[in-house]
PDB file of C-alpha atoms in Angstrom:
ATOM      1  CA  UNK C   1    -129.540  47.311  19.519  1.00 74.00           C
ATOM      2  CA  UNK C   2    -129.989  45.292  16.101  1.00 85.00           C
ATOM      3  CA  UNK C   3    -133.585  44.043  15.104  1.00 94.00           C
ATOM      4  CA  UNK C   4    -133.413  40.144  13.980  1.00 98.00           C
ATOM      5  CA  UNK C   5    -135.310  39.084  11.311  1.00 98.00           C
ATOM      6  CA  UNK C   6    -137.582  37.411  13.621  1.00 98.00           C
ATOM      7  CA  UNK C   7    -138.476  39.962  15.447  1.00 98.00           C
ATOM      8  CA  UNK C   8    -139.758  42.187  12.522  1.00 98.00           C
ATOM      9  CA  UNK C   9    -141.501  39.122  11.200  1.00 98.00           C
ATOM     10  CA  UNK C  10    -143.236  38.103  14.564  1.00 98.00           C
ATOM     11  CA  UNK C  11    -144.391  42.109  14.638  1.00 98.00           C
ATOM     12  CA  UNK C  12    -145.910  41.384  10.999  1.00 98.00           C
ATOM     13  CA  UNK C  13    -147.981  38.620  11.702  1.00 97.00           C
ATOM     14  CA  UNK C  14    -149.379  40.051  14.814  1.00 96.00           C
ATOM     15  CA  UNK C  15    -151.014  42.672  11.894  1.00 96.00           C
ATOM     16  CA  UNK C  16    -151.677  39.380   9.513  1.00 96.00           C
ATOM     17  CA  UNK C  17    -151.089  36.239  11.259  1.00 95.00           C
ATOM     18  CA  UNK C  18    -149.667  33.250   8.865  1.00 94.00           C
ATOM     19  CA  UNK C  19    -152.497  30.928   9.720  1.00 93.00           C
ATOM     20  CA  UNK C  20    -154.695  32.996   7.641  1.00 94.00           C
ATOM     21  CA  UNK C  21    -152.766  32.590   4.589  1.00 95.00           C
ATOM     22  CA  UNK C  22    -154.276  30.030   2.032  1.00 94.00           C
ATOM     23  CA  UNK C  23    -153.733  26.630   1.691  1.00 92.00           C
ATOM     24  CA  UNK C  24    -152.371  26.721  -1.353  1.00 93.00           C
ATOM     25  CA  UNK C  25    -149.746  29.692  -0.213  1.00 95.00           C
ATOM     26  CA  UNK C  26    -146.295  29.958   0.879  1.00 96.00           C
ATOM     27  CA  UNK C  27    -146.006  32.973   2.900  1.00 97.00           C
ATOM     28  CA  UNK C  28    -143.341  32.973   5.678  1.00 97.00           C
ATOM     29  CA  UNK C  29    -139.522  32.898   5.425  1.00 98.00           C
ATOM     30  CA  UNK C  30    -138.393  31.276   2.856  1.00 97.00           C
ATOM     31  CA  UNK C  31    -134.953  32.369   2.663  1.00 97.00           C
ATOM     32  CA  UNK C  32    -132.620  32.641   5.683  1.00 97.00           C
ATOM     33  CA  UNK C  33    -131.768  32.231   9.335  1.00 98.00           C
ATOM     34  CA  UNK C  34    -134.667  34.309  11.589  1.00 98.00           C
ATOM     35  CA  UNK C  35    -131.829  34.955  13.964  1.00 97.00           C
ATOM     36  CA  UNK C  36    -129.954  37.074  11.577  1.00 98.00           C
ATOM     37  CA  UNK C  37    -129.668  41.241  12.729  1.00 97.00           C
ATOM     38  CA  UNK C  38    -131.564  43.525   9.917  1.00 98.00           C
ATOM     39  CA  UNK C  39    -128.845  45.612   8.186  1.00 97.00           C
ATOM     40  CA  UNK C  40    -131.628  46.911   5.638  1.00 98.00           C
ATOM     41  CA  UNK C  41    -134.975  45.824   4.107  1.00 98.00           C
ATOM     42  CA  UNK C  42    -136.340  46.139   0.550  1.00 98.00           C
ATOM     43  CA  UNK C  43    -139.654  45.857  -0.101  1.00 98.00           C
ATOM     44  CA  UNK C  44    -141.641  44.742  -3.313  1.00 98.00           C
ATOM     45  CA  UNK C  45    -144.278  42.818  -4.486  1.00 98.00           C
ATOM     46  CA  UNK C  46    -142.333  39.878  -6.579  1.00 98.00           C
ATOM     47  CA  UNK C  47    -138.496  38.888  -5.200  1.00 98.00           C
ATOM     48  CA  UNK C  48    -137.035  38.103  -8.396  1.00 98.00           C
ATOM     49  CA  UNK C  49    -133.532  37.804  -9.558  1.00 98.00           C
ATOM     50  CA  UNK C  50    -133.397  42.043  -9.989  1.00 98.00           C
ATOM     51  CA  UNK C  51    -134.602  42.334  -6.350  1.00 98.00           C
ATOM     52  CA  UNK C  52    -131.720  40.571  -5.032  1.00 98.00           C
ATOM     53  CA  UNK C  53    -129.513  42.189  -6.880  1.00 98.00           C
ATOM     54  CA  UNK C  54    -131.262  45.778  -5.680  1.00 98.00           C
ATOM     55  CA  UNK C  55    -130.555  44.564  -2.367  1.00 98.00           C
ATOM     56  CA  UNK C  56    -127.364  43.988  -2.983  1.00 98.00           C
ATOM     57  CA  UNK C  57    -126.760  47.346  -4.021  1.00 98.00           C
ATOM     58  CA  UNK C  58    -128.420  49.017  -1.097  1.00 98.00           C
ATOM     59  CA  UNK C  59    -126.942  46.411   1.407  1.00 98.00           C
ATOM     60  CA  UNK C  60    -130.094  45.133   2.320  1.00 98.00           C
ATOM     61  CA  UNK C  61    -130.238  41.370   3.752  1.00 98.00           C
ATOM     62  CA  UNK C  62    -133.497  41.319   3.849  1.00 98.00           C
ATOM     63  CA  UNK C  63    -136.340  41.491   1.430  1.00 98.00           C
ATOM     64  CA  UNK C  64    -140.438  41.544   2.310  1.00 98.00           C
ATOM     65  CA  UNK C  65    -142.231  40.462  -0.934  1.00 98.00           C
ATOM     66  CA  UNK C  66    -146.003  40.006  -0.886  1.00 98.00           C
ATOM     67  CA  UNK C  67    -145.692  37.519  -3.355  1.00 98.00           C
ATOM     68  CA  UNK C  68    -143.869  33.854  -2.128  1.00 97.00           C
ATOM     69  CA  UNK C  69    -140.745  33.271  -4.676  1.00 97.00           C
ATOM     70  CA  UNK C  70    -141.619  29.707  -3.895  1.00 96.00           C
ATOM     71  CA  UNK C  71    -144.825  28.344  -4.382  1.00 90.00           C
ATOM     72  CA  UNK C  72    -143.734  24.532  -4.734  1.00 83.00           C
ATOM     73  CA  UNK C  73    -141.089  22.329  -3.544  1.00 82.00           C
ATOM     74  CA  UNK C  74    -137.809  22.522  -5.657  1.00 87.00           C
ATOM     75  CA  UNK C  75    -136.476  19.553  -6.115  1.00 88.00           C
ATOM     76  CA  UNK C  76    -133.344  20.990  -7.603  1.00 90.00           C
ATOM     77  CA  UNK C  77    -131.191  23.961  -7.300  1.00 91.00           C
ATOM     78  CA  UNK C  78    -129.442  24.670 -10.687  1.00 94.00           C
ATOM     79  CA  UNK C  79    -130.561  27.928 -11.653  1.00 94.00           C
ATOM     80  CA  UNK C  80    -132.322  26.705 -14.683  1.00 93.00           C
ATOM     81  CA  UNK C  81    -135.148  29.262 -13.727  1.00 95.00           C
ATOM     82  CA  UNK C  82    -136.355  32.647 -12.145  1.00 96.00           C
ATOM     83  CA  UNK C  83    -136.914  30.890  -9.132  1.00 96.00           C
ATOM     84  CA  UNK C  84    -134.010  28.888  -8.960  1.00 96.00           C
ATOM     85  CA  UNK C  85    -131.837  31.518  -9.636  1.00 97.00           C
ATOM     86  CA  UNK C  86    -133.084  34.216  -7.665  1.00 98.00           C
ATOM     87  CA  UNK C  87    -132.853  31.782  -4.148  1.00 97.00           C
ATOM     88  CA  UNK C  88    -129.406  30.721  -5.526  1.00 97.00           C
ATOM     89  CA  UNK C  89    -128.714  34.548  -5.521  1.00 98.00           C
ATOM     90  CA  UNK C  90    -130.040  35.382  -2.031  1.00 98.00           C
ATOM     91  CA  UNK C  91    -128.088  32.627  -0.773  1.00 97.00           C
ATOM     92  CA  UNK C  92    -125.242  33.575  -2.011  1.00 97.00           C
ATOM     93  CA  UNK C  93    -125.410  36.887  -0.571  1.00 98.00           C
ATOM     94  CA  UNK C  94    -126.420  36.457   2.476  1.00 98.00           C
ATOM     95  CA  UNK C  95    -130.191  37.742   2.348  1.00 98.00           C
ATOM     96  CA  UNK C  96    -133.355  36.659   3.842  1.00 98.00           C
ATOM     97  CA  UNK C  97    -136.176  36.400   1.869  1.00 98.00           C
ATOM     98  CA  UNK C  98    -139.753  36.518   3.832  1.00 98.00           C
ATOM     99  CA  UNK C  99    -143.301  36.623   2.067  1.00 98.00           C
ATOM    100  CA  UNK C 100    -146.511  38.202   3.239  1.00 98.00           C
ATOM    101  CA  UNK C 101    -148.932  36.746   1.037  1.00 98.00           C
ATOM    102  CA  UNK C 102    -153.203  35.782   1.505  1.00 97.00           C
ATOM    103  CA  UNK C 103    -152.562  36.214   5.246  1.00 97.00           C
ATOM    104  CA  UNK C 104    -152.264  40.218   4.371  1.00 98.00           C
ATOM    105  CA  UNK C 105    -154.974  40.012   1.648  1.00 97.00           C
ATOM    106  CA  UNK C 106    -157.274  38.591   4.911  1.00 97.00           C
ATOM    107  CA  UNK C 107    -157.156  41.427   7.237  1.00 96.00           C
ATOM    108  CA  UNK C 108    -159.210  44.263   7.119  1.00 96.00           C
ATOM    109  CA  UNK C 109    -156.897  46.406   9.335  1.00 95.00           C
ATOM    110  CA  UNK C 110    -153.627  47.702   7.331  1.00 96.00           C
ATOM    111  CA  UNK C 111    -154.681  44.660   5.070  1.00 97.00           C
ATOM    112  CA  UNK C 112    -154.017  44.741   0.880  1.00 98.00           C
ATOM    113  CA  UNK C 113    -157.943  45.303   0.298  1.00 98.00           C
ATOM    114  CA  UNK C 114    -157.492  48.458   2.737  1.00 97.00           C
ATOM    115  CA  UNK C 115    -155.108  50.066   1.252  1.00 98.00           C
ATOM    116  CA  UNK C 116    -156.634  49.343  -2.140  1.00 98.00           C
ATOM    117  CA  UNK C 117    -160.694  51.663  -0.680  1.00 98.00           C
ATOM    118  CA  UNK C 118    -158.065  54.092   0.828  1.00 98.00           C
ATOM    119  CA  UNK C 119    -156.434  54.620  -2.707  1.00 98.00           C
ATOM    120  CA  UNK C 120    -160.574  54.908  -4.179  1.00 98.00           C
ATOM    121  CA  UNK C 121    -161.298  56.913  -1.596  1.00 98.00           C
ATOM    122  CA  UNK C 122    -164.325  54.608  -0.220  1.00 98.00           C
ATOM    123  CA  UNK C 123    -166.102  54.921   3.549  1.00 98.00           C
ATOM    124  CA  UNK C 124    -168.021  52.418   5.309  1.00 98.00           C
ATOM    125  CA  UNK C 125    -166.286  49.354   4.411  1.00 98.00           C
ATOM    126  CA  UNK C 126    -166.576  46.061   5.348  1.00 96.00           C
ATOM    127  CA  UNK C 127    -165.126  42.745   4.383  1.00 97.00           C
ATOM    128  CA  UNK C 128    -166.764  41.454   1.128  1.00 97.00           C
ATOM    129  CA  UNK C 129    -166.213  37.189   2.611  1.00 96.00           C
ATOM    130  CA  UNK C 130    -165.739  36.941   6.263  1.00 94.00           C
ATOM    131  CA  UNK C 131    -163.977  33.990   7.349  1.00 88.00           C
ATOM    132  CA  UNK C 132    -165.244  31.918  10.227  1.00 80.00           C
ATOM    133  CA  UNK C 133    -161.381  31.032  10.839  1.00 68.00           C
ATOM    134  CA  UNK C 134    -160.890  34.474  12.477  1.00 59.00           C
ATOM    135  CA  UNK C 135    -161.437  33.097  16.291  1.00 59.00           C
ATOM    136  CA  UNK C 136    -158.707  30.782  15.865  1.00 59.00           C
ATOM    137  CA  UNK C 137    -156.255  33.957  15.593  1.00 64.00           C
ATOM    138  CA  UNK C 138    -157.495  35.551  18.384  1.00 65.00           C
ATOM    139  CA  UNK C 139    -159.362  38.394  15.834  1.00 67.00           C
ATOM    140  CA  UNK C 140    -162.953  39.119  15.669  1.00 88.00           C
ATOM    141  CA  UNK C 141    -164.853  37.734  12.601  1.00 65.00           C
ATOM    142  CA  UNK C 142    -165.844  41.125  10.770  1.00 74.00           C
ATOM    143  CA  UNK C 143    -161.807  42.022  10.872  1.00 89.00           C
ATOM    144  CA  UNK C 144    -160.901  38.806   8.356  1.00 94.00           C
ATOM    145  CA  UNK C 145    -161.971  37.593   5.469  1.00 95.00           C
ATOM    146  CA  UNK C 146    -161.453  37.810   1.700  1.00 96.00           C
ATOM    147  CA  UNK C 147    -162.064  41.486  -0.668  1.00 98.00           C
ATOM    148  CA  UNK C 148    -164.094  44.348   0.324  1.00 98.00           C
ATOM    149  CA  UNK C 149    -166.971  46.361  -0.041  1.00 98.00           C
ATOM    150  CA  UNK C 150    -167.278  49.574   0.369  1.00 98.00           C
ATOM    151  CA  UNK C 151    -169.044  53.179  -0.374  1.00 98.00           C
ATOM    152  CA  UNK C 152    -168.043  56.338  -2.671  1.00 98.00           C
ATOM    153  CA  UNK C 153    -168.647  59.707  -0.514  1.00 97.00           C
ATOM    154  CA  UNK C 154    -171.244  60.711  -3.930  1.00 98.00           C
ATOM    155  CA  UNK C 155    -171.879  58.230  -6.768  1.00 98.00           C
ATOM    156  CA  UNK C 156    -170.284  59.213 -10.061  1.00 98.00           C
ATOM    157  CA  UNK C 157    -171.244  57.497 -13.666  1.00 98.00           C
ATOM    158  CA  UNK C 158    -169.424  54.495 -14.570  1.00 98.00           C
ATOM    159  CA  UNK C 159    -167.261  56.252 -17.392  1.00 98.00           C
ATOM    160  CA  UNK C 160    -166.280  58.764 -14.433  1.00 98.00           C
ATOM    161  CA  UNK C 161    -165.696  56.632 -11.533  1.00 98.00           C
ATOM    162  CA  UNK C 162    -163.485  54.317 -14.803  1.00 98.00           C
ATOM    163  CA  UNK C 163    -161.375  57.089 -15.252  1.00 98.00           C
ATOM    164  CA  UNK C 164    -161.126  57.496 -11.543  1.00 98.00           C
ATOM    165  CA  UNK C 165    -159.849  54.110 -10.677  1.00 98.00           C
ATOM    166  CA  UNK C 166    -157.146  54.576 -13.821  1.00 98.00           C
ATOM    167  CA  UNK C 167    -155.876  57.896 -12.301  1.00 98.00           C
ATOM    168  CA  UNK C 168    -156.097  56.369  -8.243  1.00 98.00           C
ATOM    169  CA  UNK C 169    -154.481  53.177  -9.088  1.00 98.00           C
ATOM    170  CA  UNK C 170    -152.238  54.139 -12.097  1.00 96.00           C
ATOM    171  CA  UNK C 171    -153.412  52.235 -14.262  1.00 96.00           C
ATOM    172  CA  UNK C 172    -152.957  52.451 -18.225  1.00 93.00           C
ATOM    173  CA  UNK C 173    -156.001  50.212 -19.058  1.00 95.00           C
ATOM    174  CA  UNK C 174    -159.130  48.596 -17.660  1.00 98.00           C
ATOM    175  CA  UNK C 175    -161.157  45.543 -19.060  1.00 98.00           C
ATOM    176  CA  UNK C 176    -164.612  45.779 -18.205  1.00 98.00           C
ATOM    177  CA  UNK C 177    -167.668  44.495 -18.750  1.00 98.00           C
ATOM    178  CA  UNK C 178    -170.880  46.155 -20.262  1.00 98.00           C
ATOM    179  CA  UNK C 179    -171.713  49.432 -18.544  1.00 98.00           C
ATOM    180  CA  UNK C 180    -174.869  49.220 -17.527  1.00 98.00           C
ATOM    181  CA  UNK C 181    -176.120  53.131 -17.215  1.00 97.00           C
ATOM    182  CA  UNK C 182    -176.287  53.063 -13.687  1.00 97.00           C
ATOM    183  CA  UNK C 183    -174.466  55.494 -11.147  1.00 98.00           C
ATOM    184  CA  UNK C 184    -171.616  53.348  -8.946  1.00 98.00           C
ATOM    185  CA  UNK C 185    -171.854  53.835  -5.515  1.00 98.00           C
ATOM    186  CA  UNK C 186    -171.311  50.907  -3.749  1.00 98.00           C
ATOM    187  CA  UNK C 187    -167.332  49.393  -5.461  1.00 98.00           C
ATOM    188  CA  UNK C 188    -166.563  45.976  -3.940  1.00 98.00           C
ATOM    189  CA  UNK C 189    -162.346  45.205  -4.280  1.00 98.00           C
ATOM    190  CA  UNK C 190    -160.352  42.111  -4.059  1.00 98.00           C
ATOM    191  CA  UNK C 191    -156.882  42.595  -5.194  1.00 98.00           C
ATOM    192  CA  UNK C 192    -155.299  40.264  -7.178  1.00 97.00           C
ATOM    193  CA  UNK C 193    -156.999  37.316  -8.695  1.00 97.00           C
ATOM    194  CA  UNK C 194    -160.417  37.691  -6.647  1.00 97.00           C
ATOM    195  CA  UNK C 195    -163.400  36.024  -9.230  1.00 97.00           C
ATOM    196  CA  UNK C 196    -164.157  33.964  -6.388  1.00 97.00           C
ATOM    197  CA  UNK C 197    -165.650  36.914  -4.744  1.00 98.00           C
ATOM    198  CA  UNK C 198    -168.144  37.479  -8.046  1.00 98.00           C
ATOM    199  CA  UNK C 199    -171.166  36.267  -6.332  1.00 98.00           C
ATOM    200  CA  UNK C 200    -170.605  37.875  -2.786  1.00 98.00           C
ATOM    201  CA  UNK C 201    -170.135  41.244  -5.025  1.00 98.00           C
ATOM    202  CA  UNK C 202    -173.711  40.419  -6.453  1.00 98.00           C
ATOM    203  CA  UNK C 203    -175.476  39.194  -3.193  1.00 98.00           C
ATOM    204  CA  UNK C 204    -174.190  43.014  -1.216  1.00 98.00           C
ATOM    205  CA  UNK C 205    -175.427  44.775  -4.287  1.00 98.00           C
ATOM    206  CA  UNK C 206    -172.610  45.930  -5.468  1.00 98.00           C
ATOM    207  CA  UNK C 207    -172.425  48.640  -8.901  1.00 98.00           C
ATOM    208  CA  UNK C 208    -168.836  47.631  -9.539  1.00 98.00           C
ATOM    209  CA  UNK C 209    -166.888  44.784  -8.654  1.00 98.00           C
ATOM    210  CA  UNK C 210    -162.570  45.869  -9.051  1.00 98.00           C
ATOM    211  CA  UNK C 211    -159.917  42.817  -9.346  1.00 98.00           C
ATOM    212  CA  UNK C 212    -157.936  41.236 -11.739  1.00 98.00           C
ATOM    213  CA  UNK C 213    -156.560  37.910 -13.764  1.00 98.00           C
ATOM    214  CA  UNK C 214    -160.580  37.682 -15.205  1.00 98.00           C
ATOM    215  CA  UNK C 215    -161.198  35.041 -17.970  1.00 97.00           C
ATOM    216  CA  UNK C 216    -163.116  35.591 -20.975  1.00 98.00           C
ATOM    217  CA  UNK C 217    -165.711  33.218 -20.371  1.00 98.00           C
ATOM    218  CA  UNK C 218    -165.597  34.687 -16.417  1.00 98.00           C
ATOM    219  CA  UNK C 219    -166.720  38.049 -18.018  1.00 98.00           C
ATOM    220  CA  UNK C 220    -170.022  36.634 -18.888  1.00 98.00           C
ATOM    221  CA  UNK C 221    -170.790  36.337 -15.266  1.00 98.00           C
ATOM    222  CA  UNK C 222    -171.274  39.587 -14.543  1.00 98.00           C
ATOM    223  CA  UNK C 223    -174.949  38.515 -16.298  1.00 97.00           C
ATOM    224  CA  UNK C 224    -176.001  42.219 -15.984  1.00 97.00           C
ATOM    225  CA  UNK C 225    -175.773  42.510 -12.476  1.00 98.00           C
ATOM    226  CA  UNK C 226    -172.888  44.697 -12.243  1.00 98.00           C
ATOM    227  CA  UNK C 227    -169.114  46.174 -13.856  1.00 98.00           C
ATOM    228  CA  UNK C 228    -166.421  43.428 -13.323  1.00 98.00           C
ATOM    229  CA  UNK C 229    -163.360  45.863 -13.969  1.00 98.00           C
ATOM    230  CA  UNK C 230    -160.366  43.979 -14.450  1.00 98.00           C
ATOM    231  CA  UNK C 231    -157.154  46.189 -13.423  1.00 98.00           C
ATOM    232  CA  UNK C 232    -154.430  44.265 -13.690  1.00 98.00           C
ATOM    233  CA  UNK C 233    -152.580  41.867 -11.003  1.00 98.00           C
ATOM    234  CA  UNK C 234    -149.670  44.315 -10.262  1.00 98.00           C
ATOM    235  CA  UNK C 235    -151.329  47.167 -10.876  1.00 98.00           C
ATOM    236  CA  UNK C 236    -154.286  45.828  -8.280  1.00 98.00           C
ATOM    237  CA  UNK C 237    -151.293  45.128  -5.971  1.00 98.00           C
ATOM    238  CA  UNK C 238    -149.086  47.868  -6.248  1.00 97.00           C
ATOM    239  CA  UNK C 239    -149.590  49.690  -3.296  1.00 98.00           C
ATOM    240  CA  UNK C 240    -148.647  46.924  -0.802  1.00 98.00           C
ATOM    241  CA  UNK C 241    -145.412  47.622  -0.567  1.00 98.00           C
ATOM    242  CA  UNK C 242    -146.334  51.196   0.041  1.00 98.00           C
ATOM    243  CA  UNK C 243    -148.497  49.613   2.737  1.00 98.00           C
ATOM    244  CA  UNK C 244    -145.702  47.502   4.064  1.00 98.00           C
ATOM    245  CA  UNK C 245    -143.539  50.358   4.250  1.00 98.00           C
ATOM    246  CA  UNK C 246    -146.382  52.554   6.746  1.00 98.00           C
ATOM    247  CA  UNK C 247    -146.341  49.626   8.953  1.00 98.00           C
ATOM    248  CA  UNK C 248    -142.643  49.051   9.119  1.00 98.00           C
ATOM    249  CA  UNK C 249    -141.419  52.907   9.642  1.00 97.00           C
ATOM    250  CA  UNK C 250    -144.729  52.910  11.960  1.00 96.00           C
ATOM    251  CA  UNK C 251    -142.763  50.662  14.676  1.00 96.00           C
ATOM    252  CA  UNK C 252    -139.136  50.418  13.889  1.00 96.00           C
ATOM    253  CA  UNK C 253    -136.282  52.769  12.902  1.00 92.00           C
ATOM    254  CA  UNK C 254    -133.317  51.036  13.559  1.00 91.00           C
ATOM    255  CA  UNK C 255    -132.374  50.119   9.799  1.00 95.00           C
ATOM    256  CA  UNK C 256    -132.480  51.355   6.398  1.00 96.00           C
ATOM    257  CA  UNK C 257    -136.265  50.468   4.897  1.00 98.00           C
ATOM    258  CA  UNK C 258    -136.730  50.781   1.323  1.00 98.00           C
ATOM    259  CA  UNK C 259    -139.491  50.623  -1.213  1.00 98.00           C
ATOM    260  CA  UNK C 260    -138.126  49.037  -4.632  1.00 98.00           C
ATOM    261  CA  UNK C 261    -137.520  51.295  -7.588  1.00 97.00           C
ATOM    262  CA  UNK C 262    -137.988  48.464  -9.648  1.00 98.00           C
ATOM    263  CA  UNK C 263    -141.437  47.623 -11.980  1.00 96.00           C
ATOM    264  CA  UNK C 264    -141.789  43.479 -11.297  1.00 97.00           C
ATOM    265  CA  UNK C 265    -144.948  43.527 -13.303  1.00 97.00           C
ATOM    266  CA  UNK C 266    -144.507  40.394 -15.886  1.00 96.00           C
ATOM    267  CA  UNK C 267    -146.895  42.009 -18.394  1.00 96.00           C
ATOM    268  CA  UNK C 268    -146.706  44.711 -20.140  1.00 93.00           C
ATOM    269  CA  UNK C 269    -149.260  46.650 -22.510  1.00 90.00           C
ATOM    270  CA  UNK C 270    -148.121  47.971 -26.339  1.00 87.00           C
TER     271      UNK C 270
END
């Protein structure tokens, strides 16, 4: 019997509801009918114009992204940019496009900030902001909530545990700020842009605080207290959509599920 659309999606936000997305989000479906029977699913982080066309090729008709194509209303539909003319695309071909934004960044269970400690290998976590908006979801308050904070199994020096996070998340460079000569122990996470954590990171005592899309004059923060470690939005992201793909396969097997082989990551290092 075919899966619809809806009924993956309704699975999905029994893990992360949607009312625990931001306001400022636009997670959901935002392309296609919910009715529609799965033929295949891609997953990735960013559903741009090369997505689609991925699907395409695998005869997918529907793609997960973590990241909403849409953020604001269009008012037009021309394809006089990315957006325009990657929803002009899906359209065209049939195929669904559905976002799982904040709302999985606010979970701790199978969450984005979960997957991230797994990767760094930390124990006894917790999340690093609680929200009191957990009730409403029917979730209890230590399971939602913004970053996390966790512990390594044995502290390592900040040069080593640097290196570590390069080689665990695959990443090519780090911005940091001052070492301070201190073992790291306790590594607080938020991935993607999570400055807004900073002073939680401080307050639990954290050594090292792991995120990305940091400001110069947001560096200065730190003020000695601990490592901000910028990593990179993609690369801070990257394993969602290997996360996606363990809770997918986890429950369903009767389509094709597949994990882009494309990079989506806007910047790019010389």
């Amino acid at each position: 019997m075919a899966i619809t659309i809806k009924t993956l999606t309704d699975y999905l936000e029994t893990i992360a509801p949607s009312a625990l997305q931001e306001s400022y989000d636009n997670a959901g479906l935002i392309v296609g009918n919910e009715n529609t029977p799965i033929k295949g699913v891609l997953l990735c982080l960013d559903s741009i114009e090369a997505i689609v066309e991925e699907a395409i090729a695998l005869n997918c008709n529907l793609i997960i992204a973590h990241h909403p194509i849409i953020f604001q209303g269009l008012k037009r539909l021309n394809g006089k940019n990315y957006v325009e003319r990657t929803v002009l695309k899906a359209i065209k071909h049939d195929i669904a496009i559905y976002a799982i934004h904040t709302n999985l960044d606010n979970v701790y269970y199978q969450g984005v900030n979960a997957k991230i400690a797994e990767k760094l290998q930390l124990v006894d976590t917790k999340i690093l902001s609680p929200k009191p908006t957990a009730a409403s979801v029917g979730l209890p308050e230590s399971s939602v909530g913004s970053g996390m904070i966790g512990k390594l199994a044995a502290p390592m020096t900040e040069r080593a545990f640097l290196q570590f996070i390069k080689d665990q998340m695959q990443v090519s460079c780090i911005k940091h700020t001052q070492l301070l000569g201190k073992p790291v122990e306790k590594v607080a996470v938020c991935g993607g842009a999570g400055g807004f954590l900073l002073k939680q990171a401080i307050r639990q005592g954290a050594d090292i605080f792991i995120t990305s899309d940091y400001k110069y004059h947001e560096f200065f923060d730190a003020d000695g207290h601990l490592v901000i470690a910028d990593i990179g939005h993609y690369e801070s992201e990257q394993y969602t959509i290997e996360l996606l793909h363990e809770i997918i396969s986890q429950k369903f097997s009767n389509f094709a599920l597949y994990c882009t082989n494309l990079d989506t990551n806007p910047v790019r290092y010389f």
